[in-house]
Structures are given as C-alpha cells and as structure tokens.
Amino acid sequence: MSMALIEELLVRMRAQSAADARWFRHKLSGASTWELLDLAGPLPASGNTPVALAVVRFAGAGDYFIPVTLGSANPDRPGRVLATSGVDPDTALIDAASEPAYANAVLTLMESNADVQARHGRFEFRRVGGNPGWAEHNVDGEYSNSIVIAERSAVLKTMRVLALGINPDVEVGAALSEHTGFSETARVLGEATYVGSDGTTYSVAVQTEAVPNVGDVWDAMGIALDGFARAGALGGHDVCSNDAVGRLGATIGRLHLALASIDIPGFGRGPLRPAALDRWRDRLLDRAANAASRLREALDHPGFLSADAGRLARLVIEATPSLRSRLAWDTACADLGEVIRCHGDLHLGQILLRPDGGFAVIDFEGEPLAPLEQRRAPSSPARDVAGMLRSFSYAAHSARLRAAGRAQQALADWEHRARDAFLQGYFGEVLERSSGLWPRAPEARQSLISLFEMEKALYEIDYEINNRPDWASIPLAGILQVLNAREGDRA
C-alpha cells in the first residue's frame, strides 16, 4: 500500500515543488513540466519507512535523481515537500535524501554489493576498498565480560543532476582509496550508480569516511584573519601562519604525486602538448570577452558596482584586447610539464582542518557547471595551484572588507606571504619527488599558474556579478594583479 501511495503522490508532484529546493540547479529554466523516466522501490533495509528512487526529467532542465518517501506535510525545509495527498493532508511525498531511512537503506545496500531493479533500468550499490574498520572505545570498570564500544561513521552524498558517466568525485576518490597510499583525504567507502535500460551509467551517491575535523580551512582562516586585523599579529600555530600554509602546500603536492601515480584507465600522466595549451588559452580569451561584456552591462547601471569595483572594471575592459599577447610565451619549447587528473575545483573550502593541524582534501567533483567530459579531462597541476592562490586572495580581501579600514596593508602583506609559503611547501614536495610533472624553468611554471589564475578570476567575475556585486572588486583586482606580474616579468 505504501508504494502505491508513493506512486500516486508522485503523479501529483509539481515541477515548481522540486525547483524550489536548494539542490535544483536549473532555477532559471522555467521548468513547468516533468516526466517520470524510472522508479525503484521500496528499497530493502528501509524498514517501516518506504523509500523509492525516482529518475525524473524536467522540461528544459535535464534529468534528476530524487529519492522519495512518505512523511509529514508540515515542512521544516524548503523543497522538502514534493506533493500532498488530497485525502490525508498530514501525509505527503517528501524528498528523502536527508531522511534516516534513506541513508540506512543506501549504506546497507552498498555494504552488501546489492542491485535493485527499477521499472526499466537498475540501481547498483557497491562497496569500495576493504572494510573501513571500526572506532573502538574500551569501557572501564569491572565486569564479568569484556566490553568494547565499536562505531563507524560515514558521509553520504547524493548527486541530483544525472550526468552521463561516473562522477569525478566517485572516480577520483575511489582511485585514491584503492590505488594510492594518500591518506590526507576522506576515503571513498561505497558508491551507487543508476544503469539505464540502454546500459548507460550515472553516479547517484557516494559514501566517504567521516574525517575528524574542526571545520574547513576557509572558515578557520577567516576567523584567524579577523583576529589578525584586530590584534595585528598571528599566533605561531595559527592556520594562517607561514608554517601551516607551507604544510598545506605540501599536502597538495602529495595529492598531485598520488594522482600522477595512478595507472588505470582515465588516469596516468602524459606530456602537456602546445595544442592543449592553445585550447586552454582560447577558452580563457572567450571567457574574458564574455566577462568584459558583463562588466560593460554592469557599468551601464549606475551604482550597481562600487566606485572601486567600477574603476577596476574599466581597467580590466581596457586590458582585455591585449590578453592574448600578454599571456603568451614560447610554446615551441619541449618542456611544458605534464597533465594528470586534478582536483579541478580546489579552494580553501574543499579542505578540512584536522584537530591536530593536518589537512584532508575533499570533493573531487570539479567545477559543477562544467561539462562532465571537461571535468574528467587531464590538466596541468597548475590549475589546482592557481585555485589555491585565488582562494588566499579571497580570504585576504574578504577580511579587508570586514575590517572596514583596519589593517588593510597588513592583510595585503599576509596574502603575499601566504602565496610564497604555499608555493614553497608545494614545490618543495613535488620537485624533489617527481621529475617532469612541472616545467624545469621557474618562468614557465609561473606562466602556467598565471594562465589558470586568470581563468579562475574570470569565472569569479561572472559569479560575483550574478550573486555578490559588492565582492566584484576581488576578482577584478586579481586579474590586474596577474597582468601586472606578467608585465613585471617581461621588464
């Protein structure tokens, strides 16, 4: 009866009910209709709460994975209620992704390597790697039997947008877990995929170990920099100290060495060809032209940008036509370094801070809005390094905005020290342990980093204009910083 009620309510679901949810990425699509492509359920191990798995196509928005169950019609989160019953107003079809019954069912199915047949395709649940092990706690006291409390904790991420192929977060995470000794990450413990009737596969969920942490490095640095702005000094063991930032650089260096060592299809290492470099630069120039157009539109609306952002925007627009020549270097030389699978969207928010001051890199999905084939493509490790440098810039500039005039130069000086400390820690790890991954010439290494810093900053301009125009000065200043550094190198 419960599954029949789920199907009945699913028919009642309005597209807008899903579009209101945080996970719906196509909010501007105007999707007003949808169709059910596939359905499986109730899932084994979901207990007394039936859980079904739906594959839904929204007109103009694409295909989504939506786990559903029955629950209260009184929502405590937007987008949770998908449809209500006309007979029983207290019974509703709700999104199940954060429900205990769904998590228990999926984790149990992963542990048992189970398949669940759907109407047309099937869902495959797989355990990855060996037994994740238990955390044991001895119970003190005198007992007639020996007692140990054992527990396991995990993180379950549900992917909503169905993209053809295996999600890089699953693919890269599993490869690191199974083929390397890299431990500064959250190991992948399980995965779930949807297999269509034609044999095509789509990632729908991944289970990783729960890494003990005190939050991500972005938040920790923000707190530390705010304290720095007030007191004018950093603690010796602060996450913003040269030592900590250098250790973070070494962690990313070890990540790249581990990724370069994986010898399975879809991974490995190979030479960076001039043709690939030209493609990246052409893509950057297209992005720059689009950014200049967006900036002109913003300047046409007085007051949309701050006075400082407007001044920087005009300088960026003025520099855009000369970007090709200003970012050019000799690609005829044989030593351009190598390409490997990279993180793809690396920044301070993707790194957890452990209680002991160590780090754990998470979320290998890549830029969410980029096509899957682009996210899976090998790239220069300079892409990740540039992402980190841009993140330091954001940390410093956002602290300067909060400081409201205090310690402005001190925060700018910290950014320069952080960049130097990170690069020193990174290259101290990579150049000593691997030859060929980067160009031998420091100038060529910096040229690669500049290319990807520029690409990242141009992406940030589009994001900030759409979401936080008050922050637009941060990527604008970053672009000019890259260009000025390049001009200084040429002088």
Coordinates of C-alpha atoms in Angstrom, one line a residue:
M1 CA 0.0 0.0 0.0
S2 CA 2.8 2.4 0.9
M3 CA 4.5 2.0 -2.5
A4 CA 1.2 2.6 -4.2
L5 CA 0.7 5.8 -2.3
I6 CA 4.2 6.9 -3.2
E7 CA 3.3 6.4 -6.9
E8 CA 0.0 8.2 -6.5
L9 CA 1.6 11.2 -4.9
L10 CA 4.5 11.2 -7.4
V11 CA 2.0 11.8 -10.1
R12 CA 0.8 14.9 -8.2
M13 CA 4.2 16.4 -7.9
R14 CA 4.6 19.9 -9.4
A15 CA 7.8 20.9 -11.1
Q16 CA 7.9 24.0 -9.0
S17 CA 8.0 22.0 -5.8
A18 CA 11.3 20.5 -6.9
A19 CA 12.6 23.7 -8.4
D20 CA 12.3 25.5 -5.0
A21 CA 14.8 23.0 -3.5
R22 CA 18.4 24.1 -2.9
W23 CA 19.7 21.2 -5.0
F24 CA 17.8 22.1 -8.1
R25 CA 20.4 23.8 -10.3
H26 CA 18.2 25.0 -13.2
K27 CA 16.2 27.6 -11.4
L28 CA 16.2 29.9 -14.4
S29 CA 15.0 27.2 -16.8
G30 CA 11.3 27.9 -16.2
A31 CA 10.7 24.2 -16.0
S32 CA 7.0 23.7 -15.5
T33 CA 6.5 20.1 -16.6
W34 CA 8.3 16.8 -15.9
E35 CA 8.1 13.1 -16.7
L36 CA 9.0 10.0 -14.7
L37 CA 11.7 8.1 -16.5
D38 CA 12.2 5.3 -14.0
L39 CA 11.3 4.2 -10.5
A40 CA 12.5 1.6 -8.0
G41 CA 11.2 0.7 -4.6
P42 CA 10.5 0.2 -1.8
L43 CA 14.2 -0.2 -1.0
P44 CA 15.2 -3.2 1.1
A45 CA 16.5 -2.2 4.5
S46 CA 14.5 1.0 4.6
G47 CA 12.4 -0.5 7.5
N48 CA 8.9 0.7 8.2
T49 CA 9.5 3.9 6.2
P50 CA 9.3 3.1 2.5
V51 CA 11.9 4.7 0.3
A52 CA 11.7 4.8 -3.5
L53 CA 14.2 6.1 -6.1
A54 CA 12.9 8.2 -8.9
V55 CA 14.6 9.3 -12.1
V56 CA 12.8 12.5 -13.4
R57 CA 13.2 14.6 -16.5
F58 CA 12.3 18.3 -16.1
A59 CA 11.5 20.1 -19.4
G60 CA 14.3 22.4 -20.3
A61 CA 16.4 21.4 -17.2
G62 CA 17.5 17.8 -17.7
D63 CA 17.4 14.6 -15.7
Y64 CA 17.4 14.5 -11.9
F65 CA 17.7 11.7 -9.2
I66 CA 15.1 12.2 -6.5
P67 CA 14.8 9.7 -3.6
V68 CA 11.3 9.9 -2.1
T69 CA 9.4 8.7 1.0
L70 CA 6.3 9.5 2.9
G71 CA 6.3 12.0 5.7
S72 CA 4.6 14.9 7.4
A73 CA 3.1 17.7 5.2
N74 CA 4.4 20.3 7.6
P75 CA 7.8 21.2 6.0
D76 CA 10.7 22.5 8.0
R77 CA 12.9 22.9 4.9
P78 CA 12.1 24.5 1.6
G79 CA 11.7 21.9 -1.2
R80 CA 11.3 19.0 1.2
V81 CA 7.6 18.5 0.4
L82 CA 7.1 17.5 -3.2
A83 CA 3.3 16.6 -3.2
T84 CA 0.4 16.3 -0.7
S85 CA -2.4 13.9 -0.5
G86 CA -5.9 15.2 -1.2
V87 CA -7.3 12.6 1.2
D88 CA -4.9 12.8 4.1
P89 CA -3.4 16.3 4.5
D90 CA -0.9 15.0 7.1
T91 CA 0.7 12.6 4.6
A92 CA 3.0 14.0 1.9
L93 CA 5.6 12.8 -0.6
I94 CA 8.9 14.2 0.7
D95 CA 12.4 14.3 -0.6
A96 CA 14.2 11.5 1.2
A97 CA 17.8 12.4 0.8
S98 CA 18.2 13.6 4.4
E99 CA 16.0 11.0 5.9
P100 CA 17.5 8.3 8.2
A101 CA 15.5 5.6 6.3
Y102 CA 17.1 6.5 3.0
A103 CA 20.6 6.7 4.4
N104 CA 20.3 3.4 6.2
A105 CA 19.0 1.7 3.1
V106 CA 21.6 3.0 0.8
L107 CA 24.5 2.4 3.2
T108 CA 23.3 -1.2 3.8
L109 CA 22.9 -1.9 0.1
M110 CA 26.4 -0.6 -0.6
E111 CA 27.8 -2.8 2.2
S112 CA 26.2 -5.9 0.6
N113 CA 27.0 -5.0 -3.1
A114 CA 23.4 -5.2 -4.0
D115 CA 21.4 -4.4 -7.2
V116 CA 17.9 -3.0 -7.1
Q117 CA 15.8 -3.5 -10.2
A118 CA 13.8 -0.5 -11.4
R119 CA 11.0 -0.5 -13.9
H120 CA 13.4 0.0 -16.8
G121 CA 17.0 0.1 -15.5
R122 CA 18.6 -0.8 -12.2
F123 CA 20.5 0.8 -9.3
E124 CA 23.8 -0.8 -8.4
F125 CA 25.3 -0.3 -4.9
R126 CA 28.9 -1.2 -4.4
R127 CA 31.4 -1.3 -1.5
V128 CA 34.7 0.4 -2.4
G129 CA 38.0 -0.8 -0.9
G130 CA 38.3 -3.0 2.1
N131 CA 36.5 -2.9 5.4
P132 CA 36.5 0.7 6.6
G133 CA 37.2 -0.5 10.2
W134 CA 35.7 0.4 13.5
A135 CA 36.5 3.1 16.0
E136 CA 36.8 1.2 19.4
H137 CA 36.4 2.6 22.9
N138 CA 37.1 0.5 25.9
V139 CA 34.6 0.6 28.7
D140 CA 36.4 1.0 32.1
G141 CA 35.2 -0.9 35.1
E142 CA 35.0 -4.4 36.5
Y143 CA 32.6 -6.7 34.5
S144 CA 32.2 -10.4 34.2
N145 CA 32.7 -9.9 30.4
S146 CA 35.0 -7.6 28.5
I147 CA 33.2 -4.7 26.8
V148 CA 34.2 -2.6 23.8
I149 CA 32.1 0.1 22.2
A150 CA 32.6 0.0 18.4
E151 CA 31.2 2.5 15.9
R152 CA 31.6 3.6 12.3
S153 CA 30.8 7.0 10.9
A154 CA 30.4 7.9 7.2
V155 CA 29.3 10.8 5.0
L156 CA 26.7 10.0 2.3
K157 CA 26.5 12.5 -0.6
T158 CA 23.5 12.2 -3.0
M159 CA 24.1 13.5 -6.5
R160 CA 21.0 15.1 -8.0
V161 CA 21.8 16.1 -11.6
L162 CA 22.3 13.0 -13.7
A163 CA 25.3 13.4 -15.9
L164 CA 26.3 10.5 -18.2
G165 CA 29.3 8.6 -16.8
I166 CA 30.8 8.2 -13.4
N167 CA 31.0 11.4 -11.3
P168 CA 34.6 12.5 -10.8
D169 CA 34.1 12.7 -7.0
V170 CA 33.4 9.0 -7.1
E171 CA 36.0 8.1 -9.7
V172 CA 38.9 10.1 -8.3
G173 CA 38.1 9.4 -4.7
A174 CA 37.9 5.7 -5.3
A175 CA 41.1 5.7 -7.3
L176 CA 43.0 7.4 -4.5
S177 CA 41.5 5.0 -1.9
E178 CA 42.3 1.8 -3.9
H179 CA 45.5 2.6 -5.8
T180 CA 47.5 5.0 -3.6
G181 CA 48.6 5.5 -0.1
F182 CA 47.5 9.1 0.0
S183 CA 45.8 9.5 3.4
E184 CA 45.1 13.2 3.5
T185 CA 41.5 12.8 2.2
A186 CA 38.2 11.2 3.0
R187 CA 38.4 7.7 1.7
V188 CA 35.6 6.5 -0.6
L189 CA 33.8 3.6 1.0
G190 CA 30.9 3.0 -1.4
E191 CA 29.1 4.2 -4.4
A192 CA 25.7 3.9 -6.1
T193 CA 25.0 4.2 -9.8
Y194 CA 21.9 4.2 -11.9
V195 CA 22.2 2.0 -15.0
G196 CA 19.7 2.9 -17.7
S197 CA 17.9 0.3 -19.9
D198 CA 20.5 1.1 -22.7
G199 CA 23.4 0.3 -20.3
T200 CA 24.4 4.0 -19.7
T201 CA 25.6 4.7 -16.2
Y202 CA 25.1 7.7 -13.9
S203 CA 26.5 8.3 -10.4
V204 CA 23.8 8.9 -7.8
A205 CA 25.6 8.6 -4.4
V206 CA 29.0 8.2 -2.8
Q207 CA 29.9 7.2 0.7
T208 CA 33.1 8.5 2.3
E209 CA 34.6 8.2 5.7
A210 CA 33.8 10.9 8.2
V211 CA 37.1 12.7 8.8
P212 CA 37.6 14.2 12.3
N213 CA 37.8 17.9 11.7
V214 CA 37.2 21.3 13.2
G215 CA 35.7 22.8 10.0
D216 CA 37.1 23.8 6.7
V217 CA 40.2 25.9 6.2
W218 CA 38.3 28.7 4.6
D219 CA 36.3 29.3 7.8
A220 CA 39.3 28.8 10.0
M221 CA 41.4 31.3 8.0
G222 CA 38.5 33.8 8.1
I223 CA 38.4 33.7 11.9
A224 CA 42.2 33.9 12.2
L225 CA 42.4 36.9 9.8
D226 CA 39.7 38.7 11.6
G227 CA 41.7 38.3 14.8
F228 CA 44.8 39.4 12.9
A229 CA 43.1 42.6 11.8
R230 CA 42.1 43.4 15.4
A231 CA 45.3 42.5 17.1
G232 CA 47.9 43.0 14.4
A233 CA 49.6 39.6 15.0
L234 CA 49.0 35.9 14.1
G235 CA 49.6 33.0 16.6
G236 CA 52.6 30.9 15.8
H237 CA 50.5 27.8 15.3
D238 CA 47.7 29.7 13.5
V239 CA 46.2 28.2 10.3
C240 CA 47.3 31.4 8.6
S241 CA 51.0 31.1 9.7
N242 CA 53.7 30.5 7.2
D243 CA 54.3 27.1 8.7
A244 CA 50.7 26.0 8.4
V245 CA 50.3 27.4 4.8
G246 CA 53.5 25.7 3.8
R247 CA 52.3 22.4 5.2
L248 CA 49.1 22.9 3.2
G249 CA 51.1 23.4 0.1
A250 CA 53.0 20.1 0.8
T251 CA 49.6 18.3 1.2
I252 CA 48.5 19.4 -2.2
G253 CA 51.9 18.4 -3.6
R254 CA 51.4 14.9 -2.2
L255 CA 47.9 14.8 -3.7
H256 CA 49.3 15.6 -7.1
L257 CA 52.0 13.0 -6.8
A258 CA 49.4 10.4 -5.8
L259 CA 47.2 11.3 -8.7
A260 CA 50.1 11.1 -11.1
S261 CA 51.0 7.6 -9.8
I262 CA 47.6 6.0 -10.6
D263 CA 47.9 3.7 -13.6
I264 CA 44.4 2.8 -14.6
P265 CA 42.2 3.9 -17.5
G266 CA 41.2 7.5 -17.1
F267 CA 44.3 8.4 -15.1
G268 CA 48.1 8.4 -15.5
R269 CA 50.3 11.2 -16.7
G270 CA 51.4 12.5 -20.1
P271 CA 53.2 15.5 -21.7
L272 CA 51.4 18.8 -21.9
R273 CA 51.1 19.5 -25.7
P274 CA 51.2 23.0 -27.1
A275 CA 47.9 22.3 -28.8
A276 CA 46.2 21.7 -25.4
L277 CA 47.8 24.9 -24.1
D278 CA 46.4 26.8 -27.0
R279 CA 42.9 25.4 -26.4
W280 CA 43.0 26.5 -22.8
R281 CA 44.2 29.9 -23.8
D282 CA 41.4 30.2 -26.4
R283 CA 38.8 29.2 -23.8
L284 CA 40.3 31.8 -21.5
L285 CA 40.0 34.5 -24.1
D286 CA 36.4 33.6 -24.8
R287 CA 35.7 33.8 -21.1
A288 CA 37.5 37.2 -21.0
A289 CA 35.3 38.5 -23.8
N290 CA 32.2 37.4 -22.0
A291 CA 33.4 38.9 -18.7
A292 CA 34.1 42.3 -20.5
S293 CA 30.6 42.2 -21.9
R294 CA 29.1 41.6 -18.4
L295 CA 31.2 44.4 -16.9
R296 CA 30.0 46.8 -19.6
E297 CA 26.4 45.9 -18.7
A298 CA 27.1 46.4 -15.0
L299 CA 28.7 49.8 -15.7
D300 CA 25.7 50.9 -17.6
H301 CA 23.7 50.6 -14.3
P302 CA 25.0 53.4 -12.1
G303 CA 25.5 52.2 -8.5
F304 CA 25.5 48.5 -9.4
L305 CA 29.2 48.3 -8.8
S306 CA 31.1 50.2 -6.0
A307 CA 33.3 53.1 -7.1
D308 CA 36.4 50.9 -6.6
A309 CA 34.9 48.0 -8.5
G310 CA 33.9 50.3 -11.3
R311 CA 37.4 51.7 -11.6
L312 CA 38.9 48.2 -11.7
A313 CA 36.3 47.1 -14.2
R314 CA 37.3 49.8 -16.6
L315 CA 40.9 48.8 -16.3
V316 CA 40.1 45.2 -17.0
I317 CA 37.9 46.1 -20.0
E318 CA 40.8 48.2 -21.3
A319 CA 43.2 45.3 -20.9
T320 CA 41.0 42.6 -22.5
P321 CA 42.0 43.1 -26.2
S322 CA 45.7 42.6 -25.3
L323 CA 45.3 39.5 -23.2
R324 CA 46.5 37.1 -25.9
S325 CA 49.9 38.8 -26.3
R326 CA 50.2 39.5 -22.6
L327 CA 49.6 35.8 -21.7
A328 CA 51.8 34.4 -24.5
W329 CA 55.1 32.6 -24.0
D330 CA 57.3 30.3 -26.0
T331 CA 55.2 27.1 -26.6
A332 CA 57.8 25.7 -29.0
C333 CA 60.0 24.6 -26.2
A334 CA 59.7 20.9 -25.3
D335 CA 59.3 21.4 -21.6
L336 CA 55.8 22.3 -20.7
G337 CA 55.4 19.8 -17.9
E338 CA 52.7 17.1 -17.8
V339 CA 49.0 16.6 -17.4
I340 CA 47.3 14.5 -14.8
R341 CA 43.8 14.1 -13.3
C342 CA 43.5 17.0 -10.9
H343 CA 41.0 18.1 -8.2
G344 CA 39.5 20.6 -10.7
D345 CA 37.8 23.0 -8.2
L346 CA 40.4 23.3 -5.4
H347 CA 40.0 26.1 -2.9
L348 CA 40.2 26.5 0.9
G349 CA 36.6 25.4 1.4
Q350 CA 37.4 22.0 -0.1
I351 CA 40.0 21.3 2.6
L352 CA 39.1 20.2 6.1
L353 CA 41.3 21.2 9.1
R354 CA 42.0 18.2 11.4
P355 CA 42.2 18.7 15.1
D356 CA 46.0 18.0 15.0
G357 CA 46.5 20.8 12.5
G358 CA 46.7 18.4 9.5
F359 CA 44.5 18.6 6.4
A360 CA 42.1 16.5 4.4
V361 CA 41.2 17.3 0.8
I362 CA 37.6 16.6 -0.2
D363 CA 35.1 16.9 -3.0
F364 CA 36.7 15.9 -6.3
E365 CA 33.6 16.7 -8.4
G366 CA 35.3 19.6 -10.3
E367 CA 33.5 22.8 -11.3
P368 CA 29.8 21.8 -11.0
L369 CA 28.7 23.8 -14.0
A370 CA 31.4 22.5 -16.4
P371 CA 30.6 19.6 -18.7
L372 CA 31.5 16.1 -17.3
E373 CA 34.0 15.4 -20.1
Q374 CA 35.8 18.7 -19.2
R375 CA 35.9 17.8 -15.5
R376 CA 37.3 14.3 -16.3
A377 CA 39.9 15.6 -18.7
P378 CA 43.6 15.6 -17.6
S379 CA 45.0 19.0 -16.9
S380 CA 48.1 20.7 -15.7
P381 CA 48.6 20.6 -11.9
A382 CA 48.9 24.4 -12.2
R383 CA 45.1 24.5 -12.4
D384 CA 44.8 23.4 -8.7
V385 CA 47.7 25.5 -7.6
A386 CA 46.0 28.6 -9.2
G387 CA 42.8 27.7 -7.4
M388 CA 44.5 27.8 -4.1
L389 CA 46.2 31.1 -4.8
R390 CA 42.9 32.7 -5.8
S391 CA 41.4 31.3 -2.6
F392 CA 44.2 33.0 -0.5
S393 CA 43.3 36.2 -2.3
Y394 CA 39.6 35.8 -1.5
A395 CA 40.5 35.2 2.2
A396 CA 42.6 38.3 2.4
H397 CA 40.2 40.6 0.5
S398 CA 37.1 39.4 2.4
A399 CA 38.9 40.0 5.7
R400 CA 39.8 43.5 4.4
L401 CA 36.1 44.2 3.6
R402 CA 35.1 43.1 7.2
A403 CA 38.0 45.0 8.7
A404 CA 36.5 48.3 7.5
G405 CA 39.7 50.2 7.1
R406 CA 41.8 48.5 9.7
A407 CA 45.0 46.6 8.9
Q408 CA 44.4 46.9 5.1
Q409 CA 48.1 46.8 4.2
A410 CA 48.9 44.1 6.8
L411 CA 46.2 41.8 5.2
A412 CA 47.6 42.5 1.7
D413 CA 51.1 41.6 3.0
W414 CA 49.7 38.4 4.5
E415 CA 48.3 37.4 1.1
H416 CA 51.8 37.7 -0.5
R417 CA 53.4 35.7 2.4
A418 CA 50.7 33.0 2.1
R419 CA 51.3 32.7 -1.6
D420 CA 55.0 32.3 -1.2
A421 CA 54.7 29.9 1.7
F422 CA 52.2 27.7 -0.2
L423 CA 54.3 27.6 -3.3
Q424 CA 57.4 26.8 -1.3
G425 CA 55.7 24.0 0.5
Y426 CA 54.2 22.7 -2.7
F427 CA 57.2 22.7 -4.9
G428 CA 59.4 21.5 -2.0
E429 CA 57.3 18.3 -2.1
V430 CA 56.8 17.9 -5.8
L431 CA 60.1 18.9 -7.4
E432 CA 62.1 16.7 -5.0
R433 CA 60.0 13.6 -5.7
S434 CA 58.9 13.8 -9.3
S435 CA 60.6 15.0 -12.5
G436 CA 58.6 16.1 -15.5
L437 CA 55.4 17.0 -13.7
W438 CA 56.2 20.7 -14.0
P439 CA 58.5 22.6 -16.4
R440 CA 62.0 22.8 -15.1
A441 CA 62.2 26.6 -15.7
P442 CA 60.6 28.7 -12.9
E443 CA 59.4 31.2 -15.5
A444 CA 57.5 28.5 -17.4
R445 CA 55.9 27.3 -14.1
Q446 CA 54.8 30.8 -13.3
S447 CA 53.3 31.3 -16.8
L448 CA 51.1 28.2 -16.3
I449 CA 50.0 29.3 -12.9
S450 CA 49.2 32.8 -14.3
L451 CA 47.1 31.3 -17.1
F452 CA 44.9 29.4 -14.6
E453 CA 44.7 32.2 -12.1
M454 CA 43.4 34.4 -14.9
E455 CA 40.8 31.7 -15.9
K456 CA 39.7 31.3 -12.3
A457 CA 39.4 35.1 -11.8
L458 CA 37.3 35.5 -14.9
Y459 CA 35.0 32.7 -13.7
E460 CA 34.7 34.6 -10.4
I461 CA 33.7 37.8 -12.1
D462 CA 30.6 36.2 -13.6
Y463 CA 29.7 34.6 -10.3
E464 CA 30.1 37.8 -8.2
I465 CA 28.2 40.0 -10.7
N466 CA 25.3 37.5 -10.5
N467 CA 25.4 36.9 -6.8
R468 CA 27.5 39.3 -4.8
P469 CA 28.3 42.5 -6.8
D470 CA 29.8 44.1 -3.7
W471 CA 32.6 41.5 -4.0
A472 CA 33.3 42.0 -7.7
S473 CA 36.4 44.0 -6.8
I474 CA 38.1 40.8 -5.6
P475 CA 38.4 39.0 -8.9
L476 CA 38.9 42.3 -10.8
A477 CA 41.9 43.1 -8.6
G478 CA 43.1 39.5 -9.1
I479 CA 43.1 39.9 -12.9
L480 CA 45.1 43.1 -12.8
Q481 CA 47.5 41.5 -10.3
V482 CA 48.2 38.7 -12.8
L483 CA 48.6 41.1 -15.7
N484 CA 50.9 43.4 -13.7
A485 CA 53.0 40.5 -12.6
R486 CA 53.4 39.3 -16.2
E487 CA 54.4 42.8 -17.3
G488 CA 57.0 42.9 -14.5
D489 CA 58.4 39.5 -15.6
R490 CA 58.8 40.9 -19.1
A491 CA 60.5 44.1 -18.0

